[in-house]
Amino acid sequence: MESNRQMKFHMLELALVLFFMKACASETFPKVQNVTWSSINFKSILTWSPEPTNYSYTVEFSELGQNRDRTPHCIRTMATECDLTAGLKNLKAHYSADILSEPMRGVSSDLVEFPHVRSEKFSPYYDTAIGRPEFKIEVSSDKRKTTLHVTDIPTALFNEDKKRLNIRDVFGDNLQYKVTYRKAKSTGKKEKISKSSIIELTDLDRGESYCFYVQVFLPFRALDKQHGEISNIQCSPEESPSIFEEYGVGVIVGAIVIIILAITAIIIVIVMCCRRRKRAENTGKEGLPLNVA
């Protein structure tokens, strides 16, 4: 009976020691706050606060359900961010990260478990924001077709040959572009979705200036993450239609024929008038009396 009491007492004592150790650890090594994933074009950075004073941070991360890993530059660091781009190799996987509050480098501690905070889950493929694309406008010589040539955005990723990948390399056929356009002198807008980086528009009025902006569209994502950043707005030049485009060849040929006929008629009238005048003059001379020497 007495031994049971002693055992319970020792267990209570141990629990109190652990409690005060945790309380002390929380005071010495405060837990981080505001843990956030920040990712654009697959450059994925984990951020948090506050800046440490007499302690440091270590980041551990893993695919959900897998063993945790560390990256060398985020072990006992005084920074409040960790670039995990290279560590998130399976782009379609979901990851979580723990940020531990630990002693500074070279400082030991008797604590077995340090205070830590876990991030929300994150997937590069489904969550990274896509930046602003660039494009060029090409208008065909007959003004019947306008083509947008979009440059696929480069990412922070590299393949095994150290070649930088663009978003087309990553998303493949899942990558689409949304084009929004309007007449330069109008507010009415139209949209076109294209799976290609070369986007042809054939429903534009000839000679009119149109304004365009482009953004990445990823329909397989959650609604709030489907669209990339909007590009800068660009407008095609406004060109006055030539006389052939405005009136047509038939009308112009008809007008030329009418002008030629009118000129011919005027010439004929002038010639006839001249002949009549000469006749009148000749008739007048014939009616005069002959001069007598």
C-alpha positions as a Python dict, from the first residue, in 0.01 Angstrom:
ca = {
    (1, 'M'): (0, 0, 0),
    (2, 'E'): (279, 234, 102),
    (3, 'S'): (474, 148, -213),
    (4, 'N'): (174, 239, -426),
    (5, 'R'): (153, 576, -255),
    (6, 'Q'): (522, 636, -311),
    (7, 'M'): (487, 539, -675),
    (8, 'K'): (196, 778, -724),
    (9, 'F'): (393, 1051, -547),
    (10, 'H'): (694, 997, -774),
    (11, 'M'): (470, 1003, -1081),
    (12, 'L'): (313, 1328, -966),
    (13, 'E'): (658, 1469, -896),
    (14, 'L'): (776, 1368, -1244),
    (15, 'A'): (467, 1524, -1404),
    (16, 'L'): (531, 1850, -1218),
    (17, 'V'): (896, 1850, -1328),
    (18, 'L'): (794, 1795, -1690),
    (19, 'F'): (533, 2067, -1662),
    (20, 'F'): (780, 2320, -1526),
    (21, 'M'): (1041, 2216, -1782),
    (22, 'K'): (791, 2283, -2060),
    (23, 'A'): (692, 2610, -1901),
    (24, 'C'): (1057, 2708, -1877),
    (25, 'A'): (1118, 2603, -2234),
    (26, 'S'): (824, 2809, -2351),
    (27, 'E'): (966, 3108, -2172),
    (28, 'T'): (1322, 3056, -2294),
    (29, 'F'): (1235, 2939, -2643),
    (30, 'P'): (907, 3104, -2748),
    (31, 'K'): (694, 2934, -3011),
    (32, 'V'): (686, 3094, -3354),
    (33, 'Q'): (382, 3279, -3486),
    (34, 'N'): (231, 3366, -3826),
    (35, 'V'): (367, 3061, -4008),
    (36, 'T'): (297, 3112, -4379),
    (37, 'W'): (386, 2953, -4711),
    (38, 'S'): (484, 3208, -4976),
    (39, 'S'): (527, 3069, -5327),
    (40, 'I'): (535, 3222, -5673),
    (41, 'N'): (643, 3044, -5992),
    (42, 'F'): (745, 2747, -5773),
    (43, 'K'): (987, 2941, -5554),
    (44, 'S'): (849, 2825, -5218),
    (45, 'I'): (948, 2995, -4895),
    (46, 'L'): (825, 2931, -4542),
    (47, 'T'): (806, 3246, -4326),
    (48, 'W'): (727, 3313, -3960),
    (49, 'S'): (784, 3557, -3671),
    (50, 'P'): (924, 3691, -3441),
    (51, 'E'): (1295, 3748, -3491),
    (52, 'P'): (1485, 3545, -3231),
    (53, 'T'): (1703, 3701, -2961),
    (54, 'N'): (1894, 3440, -2757),
    (55, 'Y'): (1763, 3134, -2938),
    (56, 'S'): (1730, 2997, -3295),
    (57, 'Y'): (1496, 2813, -3529),
    (58, 'T'): (1512, 2478, -3707),
    (59, 'V'): (1276, 2377, -3986),
    (60, 'E'): (1167, 2019, -4045),
    (61, 'F'): (946, 1929, -4342),
    (62, 'S'): (804, 1624, -4514),
    (63, 'E'): (538, 1492, -4748),
    (64, 'L'): (228, 1412, -4550),
    (65, 'G'): (275, 1072, -4389),
    (66, 'Q'): (648, 1049, -4473),
    (67, 'N'): (965, 1088, -4266),
    (68, 'R'): (1067, 1441, -4182),
    (69, 'D'): (1371, 1605, -4339),
    (70, 'R'): (1586, 1914, -4282),
    (71, 'T'): (1768, 2151, -4514),
    (72, 'P'): (2116, 2261, -4395),
    (73, 'H'): (2060, 2636, -4421),
    (74, 'C'): (1752, 2617, -4198),
    (75, 'I'): (1907, 2442, -3896),
    (76, 'R'): (1953, 2663, -3587),
    (77, 'T'): (1912, 2973, -3797),
    (78, 'M'): (1844, 3327, -3677),
    (79, 'A'): (1640, 3399, -3990),
    (80, 'T'): (1261, 3402, -4004),
    (81, 'E'): (1228, 3235, -4343),
    (82, 'C'): (1341, 2915, -4510),
    (83, 'D'): (1364, 2854, -4886),
    (84, 'L'): (1234, 2500, -4939),
    (85, 'T'): (1215, 2512, -5320),
    (86, 'A'): (1481, 2248, -5377),
    (87, 'G'): (1346, 2022, -5102),
    (88, 'L'): (991, 1992, -5236),
    (89, 'K'): (1084, 1752, -5515),
    (90, 'N'): (747, 1584, -5562),
    (91, 'L'): (560, 1887, -5691),
    (92, 'K'): (214, 1728, -5673),
    (93, 'A'): (259, 1608, -5315),
    (94, 'H'): (129, 1795, -5008),
    (95, 'Y'): (384, 1901, -4749),
    (96, 'S'): (382, 2021, -4390),
    (97, 'A'): (663, 2183, -4192),
    (98, 'D'): (748, 2220, -3825),
    (99, 'I'): (945, 2515, -3694),
    (100, 'L'): (1131, 2434, -3372),
    (101, 'S'): (1252, 2697, -3126),
    (102, 'E'): (1598, 2577, -3012),
    (103, 'P'): (1918, 2704, -2850),
    (104, 'M'): (2163, 2894, -3067),
    (105, 'R'): (2451, 2710, -3232),
    (106, 'G'): (2708, 2597, -2978),
    (107, 'V'): (2463, 2618, -2687),
    (108, 'S'): (2343, 2298, -2525),
    (109, 'S'): (2014, 2226, -2354),
    (110, 'D'): (1873, 1948, -2136),
    (111, 'L'): (1537, 1963, -2310),
    (112, 'V'): (1436, 1653, -2501),
    (113, 'E'): (1155, 1818, -2698),
    (114, 'F'): (1164, 2180, -2806),
    (115, 'P'): (860, 2403, -2864),
    (116, 'H'): (740, 2381, -3225),
    (117, 'V'): (456, 2496, -3450),
    (118, 'R'): (330, 2313, -3757),
    (119, 'S'): (243, 2487, -4083),
    (120, 'E'): (-64, 2435, -4295),
    (121, 'K'): (-27, 2181, -4574),
    (122, 'F'): (113, 2307, -4904),
    (123, 'S'): (150, 2167, -5256),
    (124, 'P'): (372, 2345, -5512),
    (125, 'Y'): (168, 2214, -5807),
    (126, 'Y'): (-169, 2318, -5668),
    (127, 'D'): (-81, 2622, -5454),
    (128, 'T'): (207, 2821, -5603),
    (129, 'A'): (99, 3155, -5749),
    (130, 'I'): (178, 3217, -6116),
    (131, 'G'): (318, 3555, -6214),
    (132, 'R'): (253, 3797, -6496),
    (133, 'P'): (311, 3665, -6851),
    (134, 'E'): (456, 3867, -7136),
    (135, 'F'): (325, 3861, -7493),
    (136, 'K'): (366, 4020, -7835),
    (137, 'I'): (93, 4124, -8081),
    (138, 'E'): (108, 4035, -8450),
    (139, 'V'): (-152, 4160, -8701),
    (140, 'S'): (-169, 3983, -9036),
    (141, 'S'): (-108, 4182, -9356),
    (142, 'D'): (-473, 4156, -9459),
    (143, 'K'): (-583, 4270, -9107),
    (144, 'R'): (-811, 3967, -9078),
    (145, 'K'): (-620, 3790, -8798),
    (146, 'T'): (-447, 3905, -8478),
    (147, 'T'): (-207, 3665, -8307),
    (148, 'L'): (-76, 3689, -7949),
    (149, 'H'): (258, 3521, -7886),
    (150, 'V'): (278, 3446, -7512),
    (151, 'T'): (611, 3367, -7344),
    (152, 'D'): (579, 3076, -7099),
    (153, 'I'): (695, 3206, -6760),
    (154, 'P'): (1027, 3067, -6626),
    (155, 'T'): (1010, 2899, -6284),
    (156, 'A'): (1255, 2855, -5995),
    (157, 'L'): (1291, 2486, -6085),
    (158, 'F'): (1572, 2311, -6273),
    (159, 'N'): (1593, 1969, -6435),
    (160, 'E'): (1874, 1717, -6391),
    (161, 'D'): (2081, 1897, -6656),
    (162, 'K'): (2054, 2224, -6458),
    (163, 'K'): (1825, 2372, -6722),
    (164, 'R'): (1562, 2612, -6590),
    (165, 'L'): (1207, 2490, -6640),
    (166, 'N'): (916, 2709, -6750),
    (167, 'I'): (553, 2662, -6654),
    (168, 'R'): (483, 2472, -6978),
    (169, 'D'): (749, 2218, -6876),
    (170, 'V'): (577, 2173, -6539),
    (171, 'F'): (205, 2187, -6623),
    (172, 'G'): (217, 2044, -6976),
    (173, 'D'): (-129, 2014, -7132),
    (174, 'N'): (-290, 2140, -6810),
    (175, 'L'): (-158, 2491, -6883),
    (176, 'Q'): (-406, 2728, -7044),
    (177, 'Y'): (-417, 3102, -7109),
    (178, 'K'): (-713, 3335, -7074),
    (179, 'V'): (-715, 3639, -7303),
    (180, 'T'): (-943, 3932, -7224),
    (181, 'Y'): (-981, 4191, -7501),
    (182, 'R'): (-1189, 4490, -7608),
    (183, 'K'): (-1193, 4766, -7866),
    (184, 'A'): (-966, 5050, -7760),
    (185, 'K'): (-1260, 5291, -7773),
    (186, 'S'): (-1505, 5059, -7597),
    (187, 'T'): (-1558, 4908, -7252),
    (188, 'G'): (-1726, 4585, -7364),
    (189, 'K'): (-1500, 4283, -7306),
    (190, 'K'): (-1463, 3940, -7459),
    (191, 'E'): (-1264, 3636, -7340),
    (192, 'K'): (-1088, 3348, -7508),
    (193, 'I'): (-933, 3038, -7350),
    (194, 'S'): (-638, 2878, -7529),
    (195, 'K'): (-427, 2570, -7456),
    (196, 'S'): (-155, 2709, -7679),
    (197, 'S'): (94, 2988, -7618),
    (198, 'I'): (15, 3114, -7970),
    (199, 'I'): (-336, 3258, -7958),
    (200, 'E'): (-517, 3351, -8281),
    (201, 'L'): (-814, 3592, -8283),
    (202, 'T'): (-1021, 3618, -8601),
    (203, 'D'): (-1338, 3788, -8475),
    (204, 'L'): (-1190, 4140, -8462),
    (205, 'D'): (-1306, 4431, -8679),
    (206, 'R'): (-1050, 4519, -8943),
    (207, 'G'): (-861, 4841, -8889),
    (208, 'E'): (-981, 4877, -8528),
    (209, 'S'): (-739, 4902, -8237),
    (210, 'Y'): (-791, 4633, -7970),
    (211, 'C'): (-647, 4611, -7619),
    (212, 'F'): (-547, 4278, -7463),
    (213, 'Y'): (-431, 4129, -7135),
    (214, 'V'): (-336, 3770, -7066),
    (215, 'Q'): (-323, 3548, -6756),
    (216, 'V'): (-249, 3185, -6682),
    (217, 'F'): (-559, 2969, -6631),
    (218, 'L'): (-534, 2636, -6443),
    (219, 'P'): (-886, 2485, -6436),
    (220, 'F'): (-784, 2179, -6230),
    (221, 'R'): (-713, 2394, -5923),
    (222, 'A'): (-941, 2530, -5652),
    (223, 'L'): (-1137, 2834, -5775),
    (224, 'D'): (-933, 3090, -5581),
    (225, 'K'): (-606, 2959, -5729),
    (226, 'Q'): (-700, 2904, -6093),
    (227, 'H'): (-584, 3239, -6232),
    (228, 'G'): (-236, 3380, -6251),
    (229, 'E'): (-140, 3746, -6230),
    (230, 'I'): (-278, 3970, -6506),
    (231, 'S'): (-26, 4084, -6768),
    (232, 'N'): (34, 4443, -6868),
    (233, 'I'): (-230, 4570, -7113),
    (234, 'Q'): (-117, 4605, -7474),
    (235, 'C'): (-311, 4753, -7767),
    (236, 'S'): (-279, 4687, -8137),
    (237, 'P'): (-220, 4991, -8365),
    (238, 'E'): (-521, 5163, -8520),
    (239, 'E'): (-489, 5170, -8897),
    (240, 'S'): (-707, 5364, -9138),
    (241, 'P'): (-842, 5128, -9405),
    (242, 'S'): (-713, 5181, -9758),
    (243, 'I'): (-953, 5308, -10026),
    (244, 'F'): (-975, 4953, -10164),
    (245, 'E'): (-1066, 4813, -9818),
    (246, 'E'): (-1320, 5086, -9753),
    (247, 'Y'): (-1506, 5092, -10087),
    (248, 'G'): (-1413, 4769, -10259),
    (249, 'V'): (-1253, 4709, -10599),
    (250, 'G'): (-1585, 4699, -10787),
    (251, 'V'): (-1694, 5041, -10664),
    (252, 'I'): (-1357, 5195, -10742),
    (253, 'V'): (-1346, 5046, -11097),
    (254, 'G'): (-1700, 5171, -11158),
    (255, 'A'): (-1602, 5519, -11040),
    (256, 'I'): (-1297, 5519, -11269),
    (257, 'V'): (-1513, 5415, -11567),
    (258, 'I'): (-1761, 5693, -11490),
    (259, 'I'): (-1478, 5947, -11466),
    (260, 'I'): (-1332, 5830, -11797),
    (261, 'L'): (-1673, 5849, -11965),
    (262, 'A'): (-1730, 6197, -11821),
    (263, 'I'): (-1392, 6317, -11947),
    (264, 'T'): (-1459, 6159, -12287),
    (265, 'A'): (-1798, 6330, -12307),
    (266, 'I'): (-1643, 6666, -12215),
    (267, 'I'): (-1377, 6623, -12484),
    (268, 'I'): (-1641, 6532, -12742),
    (269, 'V'): (-1850, 6837, -12651),
    (270, 'I'): (-1545, 7063, -12675),
    (271, 'V'): (-1451, 6918, -13014),
    (272, 'M'): (-1805, 6963, -13145),
    (273, 'C'): (-1820, 7320, -13020),
    (274, 'C'): (-1490, 7398, -13192),
    (275, 'R'): (-1614, 7253, -13518),
    (276, 'R'): (-1938, 7452, -13503),
    (277, 'R'): (-1746, 7771, -13440),
    (278, 'K'): (-1523, 7706, -13738),
    (279, 'R'): (-1823, 7637, -13956),
    (280, 'A'): (-1989, 7957, -13843),
    (281, 'E'): (-1676, 8154, -13919),
    (282, 'N'): (-1642, 7999, -14262),
    (283, 'T'): (-2009, 8067, -14338),
    (284, 'G'): (-1968, 8430, -14243),
    (285, 'K'): (-1672, 8473, -14471),
    (286, 'E'): (-1858, 8324, -14767),
    (287, 'G'): (-2142, 8581, -14730),
    (288, 'L'): (-1914, 8888, -14754),
    (289, 'P'): (-1889, 9082, -15095),
    (290, 'L'): (-1567, 9054, -15298),
    (291, 'N'): (-1329, 9354, -15280),
    (292, 'V'): (-1302, 9557, -15613),
    (293, 'A'): (-955, 9673, -15703),
}
